[in-house]
Tab-separated table of C-alpha atoms and ligand atoms in Angstrom:
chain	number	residue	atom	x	y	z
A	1	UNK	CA	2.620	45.025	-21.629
A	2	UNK	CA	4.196	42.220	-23.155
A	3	UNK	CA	7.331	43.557	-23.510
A	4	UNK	CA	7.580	43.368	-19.492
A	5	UNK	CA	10.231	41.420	-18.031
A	6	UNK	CA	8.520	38.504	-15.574
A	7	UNK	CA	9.822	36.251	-12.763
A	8	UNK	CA	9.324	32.778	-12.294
A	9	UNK	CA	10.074	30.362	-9.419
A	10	UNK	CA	9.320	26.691	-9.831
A	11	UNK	CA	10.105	25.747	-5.845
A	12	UNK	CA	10.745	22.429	-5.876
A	13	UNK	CA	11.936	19.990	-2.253
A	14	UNK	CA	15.665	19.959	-3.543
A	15	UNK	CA	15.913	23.215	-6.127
A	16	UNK	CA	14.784	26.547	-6.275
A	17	UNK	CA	14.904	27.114	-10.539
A	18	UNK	CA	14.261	30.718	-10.702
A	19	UNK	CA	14.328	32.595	-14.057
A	20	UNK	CA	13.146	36.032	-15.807
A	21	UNK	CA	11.309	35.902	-19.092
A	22	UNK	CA	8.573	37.262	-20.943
A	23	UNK	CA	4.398	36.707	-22.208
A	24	UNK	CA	5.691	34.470	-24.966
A	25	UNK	CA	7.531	32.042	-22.881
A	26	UNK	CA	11.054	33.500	-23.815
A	27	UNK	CA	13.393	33.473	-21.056
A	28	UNK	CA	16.171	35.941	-20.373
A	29	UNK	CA	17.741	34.388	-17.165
A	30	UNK	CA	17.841	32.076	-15.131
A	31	UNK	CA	19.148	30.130	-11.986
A	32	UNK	CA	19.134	27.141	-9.614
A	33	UNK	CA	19.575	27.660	-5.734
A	34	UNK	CA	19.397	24.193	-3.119
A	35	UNK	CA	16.331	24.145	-1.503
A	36	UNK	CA	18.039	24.316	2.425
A	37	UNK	CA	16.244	25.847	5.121
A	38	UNK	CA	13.257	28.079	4.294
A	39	UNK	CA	14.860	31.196	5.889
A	40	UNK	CA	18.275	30.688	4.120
A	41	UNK	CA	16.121	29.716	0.624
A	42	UNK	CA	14.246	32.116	0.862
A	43	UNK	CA	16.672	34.993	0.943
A	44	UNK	CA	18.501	33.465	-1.571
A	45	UNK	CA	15.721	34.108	-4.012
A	46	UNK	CA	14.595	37.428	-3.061
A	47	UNK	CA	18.186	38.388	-3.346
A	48	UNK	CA	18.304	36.749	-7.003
A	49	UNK	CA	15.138	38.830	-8.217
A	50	UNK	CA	15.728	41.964	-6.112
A	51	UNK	CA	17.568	44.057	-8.965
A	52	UNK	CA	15.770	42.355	-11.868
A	53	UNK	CA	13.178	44.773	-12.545
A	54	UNK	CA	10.674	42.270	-12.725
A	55	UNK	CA	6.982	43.364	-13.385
A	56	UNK	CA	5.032	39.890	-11.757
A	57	UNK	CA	6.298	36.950	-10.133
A	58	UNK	CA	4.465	33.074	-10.909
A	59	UNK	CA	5.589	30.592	-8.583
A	60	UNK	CA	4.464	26.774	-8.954
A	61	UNK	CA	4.931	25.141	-5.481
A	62	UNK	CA	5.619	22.013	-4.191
A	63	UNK	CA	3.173	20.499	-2.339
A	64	UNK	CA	0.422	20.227	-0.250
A	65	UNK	CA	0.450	23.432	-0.772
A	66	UNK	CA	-2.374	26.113	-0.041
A	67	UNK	CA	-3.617	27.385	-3.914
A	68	UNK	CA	-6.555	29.095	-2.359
A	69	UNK	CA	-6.744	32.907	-2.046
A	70	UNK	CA	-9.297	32.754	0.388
A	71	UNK	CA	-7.681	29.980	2.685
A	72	UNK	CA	-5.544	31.305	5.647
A	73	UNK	CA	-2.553	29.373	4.761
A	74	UNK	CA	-2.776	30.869	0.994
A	75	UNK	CA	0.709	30.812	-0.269
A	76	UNK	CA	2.297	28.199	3.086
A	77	UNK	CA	3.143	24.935	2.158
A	78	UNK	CA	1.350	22.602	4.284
A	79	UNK	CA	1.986	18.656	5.563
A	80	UNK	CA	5.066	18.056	3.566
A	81	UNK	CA	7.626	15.411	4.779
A	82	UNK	CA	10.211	17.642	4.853
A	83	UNK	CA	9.299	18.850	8.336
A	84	UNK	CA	11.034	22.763	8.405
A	85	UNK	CA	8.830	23.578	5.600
A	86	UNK	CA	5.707	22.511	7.396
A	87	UNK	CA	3.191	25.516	7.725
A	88	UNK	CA	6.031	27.786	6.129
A	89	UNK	CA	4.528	31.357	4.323
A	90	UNK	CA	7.103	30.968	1.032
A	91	UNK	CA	4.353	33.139	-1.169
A	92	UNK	CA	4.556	35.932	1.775
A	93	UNK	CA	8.021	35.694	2.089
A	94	UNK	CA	8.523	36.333	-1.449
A	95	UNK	CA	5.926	38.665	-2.337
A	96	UNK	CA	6.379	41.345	0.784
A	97	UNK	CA	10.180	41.664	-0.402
A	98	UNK	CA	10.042	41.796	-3.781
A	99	UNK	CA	6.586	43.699	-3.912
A	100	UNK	CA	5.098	42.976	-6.979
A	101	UNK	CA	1.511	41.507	-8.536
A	102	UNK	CA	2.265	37.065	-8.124
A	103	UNK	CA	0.272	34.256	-9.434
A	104	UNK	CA	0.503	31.475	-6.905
A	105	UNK	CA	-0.105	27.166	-7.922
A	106	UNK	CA	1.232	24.171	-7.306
A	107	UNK	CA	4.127	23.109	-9.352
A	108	UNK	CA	2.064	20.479	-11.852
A	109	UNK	CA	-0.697	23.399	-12.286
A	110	UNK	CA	2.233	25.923	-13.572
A	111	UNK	CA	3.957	22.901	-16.093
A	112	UNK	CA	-0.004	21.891	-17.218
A	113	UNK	CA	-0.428	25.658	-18.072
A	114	UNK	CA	3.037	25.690	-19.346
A	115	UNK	CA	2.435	23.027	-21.838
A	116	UNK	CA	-1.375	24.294	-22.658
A	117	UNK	CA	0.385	27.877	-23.023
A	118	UNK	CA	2.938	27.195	-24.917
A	119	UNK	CA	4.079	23.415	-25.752
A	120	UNK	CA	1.670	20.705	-27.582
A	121	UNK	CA	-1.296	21.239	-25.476
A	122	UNK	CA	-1.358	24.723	-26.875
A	123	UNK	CA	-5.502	25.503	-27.158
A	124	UNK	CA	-6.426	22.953	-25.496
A	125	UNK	CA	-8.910	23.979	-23.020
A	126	UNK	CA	-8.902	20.572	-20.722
A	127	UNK	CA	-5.483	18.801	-20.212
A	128	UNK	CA	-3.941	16.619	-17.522
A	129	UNK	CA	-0.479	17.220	-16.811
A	130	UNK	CA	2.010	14.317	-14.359
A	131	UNK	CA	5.415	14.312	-13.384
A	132	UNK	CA	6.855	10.868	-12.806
A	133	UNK	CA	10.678	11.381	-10.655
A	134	UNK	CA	10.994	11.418	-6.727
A	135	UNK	CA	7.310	11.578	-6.347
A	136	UNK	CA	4.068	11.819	-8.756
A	137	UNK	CA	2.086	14.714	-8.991
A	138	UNK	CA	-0.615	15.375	-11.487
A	139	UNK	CA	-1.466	19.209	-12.499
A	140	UNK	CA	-5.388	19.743	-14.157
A	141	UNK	CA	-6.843	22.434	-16.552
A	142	UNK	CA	-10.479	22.291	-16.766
A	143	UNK	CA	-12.656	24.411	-19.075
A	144	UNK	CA	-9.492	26.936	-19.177
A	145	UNK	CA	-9.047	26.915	-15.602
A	146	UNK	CA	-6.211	25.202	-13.253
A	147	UNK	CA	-8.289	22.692	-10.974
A	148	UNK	CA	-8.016	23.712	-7.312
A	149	UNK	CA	-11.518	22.216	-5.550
A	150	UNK	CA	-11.019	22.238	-1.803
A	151	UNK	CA	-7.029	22.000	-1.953
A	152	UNK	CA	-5.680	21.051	-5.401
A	153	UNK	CA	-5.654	17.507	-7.213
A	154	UNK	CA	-3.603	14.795	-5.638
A	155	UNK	CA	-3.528	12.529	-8.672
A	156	UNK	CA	-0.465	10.933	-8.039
A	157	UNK	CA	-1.709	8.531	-4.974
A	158	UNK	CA	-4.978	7.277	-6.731
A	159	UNK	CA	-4.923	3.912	-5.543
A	160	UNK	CA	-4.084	1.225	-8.417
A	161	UNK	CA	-4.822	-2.624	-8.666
A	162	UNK	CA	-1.648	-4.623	-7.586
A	163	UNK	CA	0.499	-6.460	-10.212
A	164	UNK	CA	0.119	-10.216	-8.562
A	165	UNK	CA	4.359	-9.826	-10.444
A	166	UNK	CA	5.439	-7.483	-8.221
A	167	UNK	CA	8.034	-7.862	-5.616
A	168	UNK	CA	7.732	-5.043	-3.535
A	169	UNK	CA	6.687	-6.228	-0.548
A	170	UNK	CA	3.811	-5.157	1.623
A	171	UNK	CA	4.520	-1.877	1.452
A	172	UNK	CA	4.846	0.491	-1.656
A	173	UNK	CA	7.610	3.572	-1.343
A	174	UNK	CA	4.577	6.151	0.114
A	175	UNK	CA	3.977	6.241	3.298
A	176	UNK	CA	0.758	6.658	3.499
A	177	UNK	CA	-0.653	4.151	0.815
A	178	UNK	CA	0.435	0.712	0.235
A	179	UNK	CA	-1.407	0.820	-3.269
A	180	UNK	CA	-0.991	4.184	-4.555
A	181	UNK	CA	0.857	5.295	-7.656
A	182	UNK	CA	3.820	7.084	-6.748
A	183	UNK	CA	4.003	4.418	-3.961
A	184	UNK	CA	4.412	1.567	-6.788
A	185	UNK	CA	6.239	3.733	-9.939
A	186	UNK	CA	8.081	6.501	-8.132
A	187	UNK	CA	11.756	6.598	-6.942
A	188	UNK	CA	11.582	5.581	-3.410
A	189	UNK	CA	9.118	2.495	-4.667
A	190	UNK	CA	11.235	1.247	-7.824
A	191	UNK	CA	14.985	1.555	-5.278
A	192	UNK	CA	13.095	-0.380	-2.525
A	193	UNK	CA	11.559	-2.930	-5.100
A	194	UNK	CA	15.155	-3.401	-7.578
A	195	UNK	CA	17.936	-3.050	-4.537
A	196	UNK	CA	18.325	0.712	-5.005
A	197	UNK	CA	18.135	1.364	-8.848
A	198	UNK	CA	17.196	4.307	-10.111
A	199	UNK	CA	14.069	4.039	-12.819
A	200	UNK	CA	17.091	4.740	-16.003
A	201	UNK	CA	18.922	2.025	-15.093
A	202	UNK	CA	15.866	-0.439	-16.109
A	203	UNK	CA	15.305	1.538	-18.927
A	204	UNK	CA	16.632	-1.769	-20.885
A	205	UNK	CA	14.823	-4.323	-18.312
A	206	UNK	CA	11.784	-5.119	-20.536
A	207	UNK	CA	9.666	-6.833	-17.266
A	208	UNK	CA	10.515	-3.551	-15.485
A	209	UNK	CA	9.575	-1.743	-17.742
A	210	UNK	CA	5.684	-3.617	-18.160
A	211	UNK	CA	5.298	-3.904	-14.549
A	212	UNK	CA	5.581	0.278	-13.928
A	213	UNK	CA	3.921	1.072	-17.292
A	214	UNK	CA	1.001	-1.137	-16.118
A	215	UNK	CA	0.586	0.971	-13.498
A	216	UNK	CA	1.158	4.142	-14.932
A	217	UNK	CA	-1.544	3.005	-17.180
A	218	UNK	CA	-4.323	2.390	-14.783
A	219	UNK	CA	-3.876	5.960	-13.599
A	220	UNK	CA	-3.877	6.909	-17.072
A	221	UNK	CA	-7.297	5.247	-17.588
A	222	UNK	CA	-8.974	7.178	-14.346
A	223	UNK	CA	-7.585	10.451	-15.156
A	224	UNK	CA	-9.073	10.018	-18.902
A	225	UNK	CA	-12.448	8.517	-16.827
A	226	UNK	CA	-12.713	11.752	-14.441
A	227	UNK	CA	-11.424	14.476	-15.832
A	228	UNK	CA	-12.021	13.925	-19.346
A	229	UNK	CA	-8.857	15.539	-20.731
A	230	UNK	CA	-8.369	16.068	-24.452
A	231	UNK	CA	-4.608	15.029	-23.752
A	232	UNK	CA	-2.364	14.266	-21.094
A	233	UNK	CA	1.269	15.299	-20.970
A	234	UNK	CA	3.786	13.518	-18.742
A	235	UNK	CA	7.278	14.611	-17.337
A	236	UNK	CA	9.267	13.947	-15.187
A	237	UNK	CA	12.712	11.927	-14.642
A	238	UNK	CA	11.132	8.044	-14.463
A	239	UNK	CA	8.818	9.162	-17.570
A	240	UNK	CA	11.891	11.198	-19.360
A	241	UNK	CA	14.335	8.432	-19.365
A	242	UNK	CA	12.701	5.188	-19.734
A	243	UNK	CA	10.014	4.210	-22.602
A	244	UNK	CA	6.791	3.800	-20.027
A	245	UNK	CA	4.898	6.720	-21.534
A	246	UNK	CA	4.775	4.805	-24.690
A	247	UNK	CA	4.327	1.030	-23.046
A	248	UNK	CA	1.502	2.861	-20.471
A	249	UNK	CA	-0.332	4.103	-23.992
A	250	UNK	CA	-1.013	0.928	-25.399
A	251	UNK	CA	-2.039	-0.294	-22.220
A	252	UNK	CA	-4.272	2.633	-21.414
A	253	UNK	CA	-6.146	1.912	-24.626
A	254	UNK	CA	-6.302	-1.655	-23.735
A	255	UNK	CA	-7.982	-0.994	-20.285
A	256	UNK	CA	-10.548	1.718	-22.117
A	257	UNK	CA	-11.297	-1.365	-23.840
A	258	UNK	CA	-13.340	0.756	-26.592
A	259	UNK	CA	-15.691	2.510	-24.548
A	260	UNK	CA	-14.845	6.215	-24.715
A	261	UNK	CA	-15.308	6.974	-28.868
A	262	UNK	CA	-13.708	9.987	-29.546
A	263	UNK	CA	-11.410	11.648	-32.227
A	264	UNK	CA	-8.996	12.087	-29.552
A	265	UNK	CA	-8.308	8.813	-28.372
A	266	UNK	CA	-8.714	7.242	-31.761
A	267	UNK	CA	-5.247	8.584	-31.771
A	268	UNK	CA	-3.442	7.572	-28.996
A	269	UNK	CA	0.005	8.288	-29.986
A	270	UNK	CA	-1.010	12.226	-29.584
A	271	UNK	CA	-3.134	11.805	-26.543
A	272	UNK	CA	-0.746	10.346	-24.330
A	273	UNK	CA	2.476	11.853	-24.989
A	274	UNK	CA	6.015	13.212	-23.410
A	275	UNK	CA	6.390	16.822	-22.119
A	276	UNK	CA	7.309	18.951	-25.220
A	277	UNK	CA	9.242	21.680	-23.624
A	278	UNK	CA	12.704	20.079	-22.670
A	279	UNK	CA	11.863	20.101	-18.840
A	280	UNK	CA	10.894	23.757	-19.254
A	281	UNK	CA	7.320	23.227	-18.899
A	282	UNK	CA	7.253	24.466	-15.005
A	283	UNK	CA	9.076	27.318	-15.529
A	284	UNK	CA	7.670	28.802	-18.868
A	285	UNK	CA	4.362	27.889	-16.925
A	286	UNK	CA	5.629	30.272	-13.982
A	287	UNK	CA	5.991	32.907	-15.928
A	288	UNK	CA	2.802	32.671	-17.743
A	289	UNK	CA	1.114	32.468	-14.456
A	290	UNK	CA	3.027	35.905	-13.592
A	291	UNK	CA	1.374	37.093	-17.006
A	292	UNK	CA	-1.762	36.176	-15.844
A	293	UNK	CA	-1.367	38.084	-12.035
A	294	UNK	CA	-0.606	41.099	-14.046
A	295	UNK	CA	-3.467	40.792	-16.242
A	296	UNK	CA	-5.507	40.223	-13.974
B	1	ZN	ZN1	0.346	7.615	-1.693
């Protein structure tokens, strides 16, 4: 069974990356269609996988999405700014086409199982995964299992303390919160804050660089606090090509302050870490959630 070719779909707001691969995270094709319309997108990737053969499709949504089987907007992605994907059925869409067993999550749940599949959190049982770019989003395996609960974890607008140093302005880069996490580290919230720079081009800009890694590392602290990961994994543009992941470690351990005592965190510099899949995490993690639909 192994030896059958899978599809994978990580649907992201601005690209479609779909690719066919196998169990052991091998992968034999693959392709990038604009995320337009839902209609036009759609087709696209149906027409893409029609002819592949493929045994299972995983996709790993953007979100809100619904994760739940027993919801009745399973598979739609739900109150998402961009407004003609509101309440939009992409799993049915896909799945009555193409016709074949599909493993349905959100786009941080495939890359955490991607990375506990295949990459450095290979084993591990409980593992946090974020993705730092246009937005934050924060996957979670618990016990072996991708956390859902009553929709799936938001992690990326837990609300952080404000840096009295930062120049933002009243309002962070999310709508919504004025304190949250993507709000204060994410794309829209670093170009409003540094006159339209992208996170890279502080890479160098050492006060930046301590102002979004303090951040980054109070989220760090509550995800170690509530979910009690044995390592968290972060991607992501902002996290790829700037050094916060390291500068957010050393202040994650700072704001522990000693309390949690365990092997894992007595070393840091493997419990905090960069993805370790080349940006493949979400993909390979689609197609072992296709493995897992036709296992199942
Ligand atoms: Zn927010």
């Amino acid at each position: 069974m192994d030896q059958q070719l899978l599809g994978a779909l990580e649907a992201g707001g601005t690209k479609m990356v779909c690719a066919t691969g196998y169990a052991d995270g091998s992968i034999a094709a693959c392709t990038e269609i604009p995320t337009t319309t839902p209609e036009e997108t759609t087709a696209a990737i149906v027409a893409w996988f029609e002819d592949k053969g493929i045994a299972a499709l995983g996709v790993g949504a953007f979100g809100p999405t619904a994760v739940d089987p027993a919801s009745k907007h399973f598979g739609k992605i739900l109150e998402t700014p961009k407004t003609s994907w509101r309440y939009f059925d992409l799993l049915g869409n896909l799945a009555a086409p193409l016709n074949v067993p599909f493993g349905y999550d959100t786009d941080v749940n495939a890359a955490c199982l991607g990375e506990a599949t295949f990459g450095c959190a290979r084993g591990l049982s409980s593992v946090v995964y974020l993705t730092i770019g246009t937005g934050v989003g924060a996957g979670v395996m618990v016990n072996g299992q991708l956390l859902h609960g009553m929709l799936h974890p938001e992690g990326g607008h837990v609300l952080v303390s404000r840096d009295p140093r930062d120049t933002i302005g009243e309002h962070s880069g999310c709508p919504y919160h004025d304190n949250c996490l993507e709000g204060l580290i994410a794309g829209p919230g670093v170009k409003k804050r540094w006159g339209g720079k992208r996170a890279s081009e502080l890479a160098d800009d050492p006060e930046a660089m301590d102002l979004l890694a303090g951040y980054l590392a109070q989220a760090l602290t509550t995800y170690t606090l509530c979910y009690s990961p044995k390592k968290i994994i972060i991607g992501g543009g902002v996290a790829d090509h700037t050094p916060i992941v390291p500068l957010a470690r050393k202040k994650a351990a700072e704001l522990l302050n000693g309390y949690l005592v365990t092997p894992e965190l007595e070393d840091i510099d493997t419990y905090i870490v960069n993805n370790s899949l080349d940006g493949e995490q979400g993909i390979k993690g689609c197609l072992a959630l296709a493995h897992r639909a036709l296992s199942a």
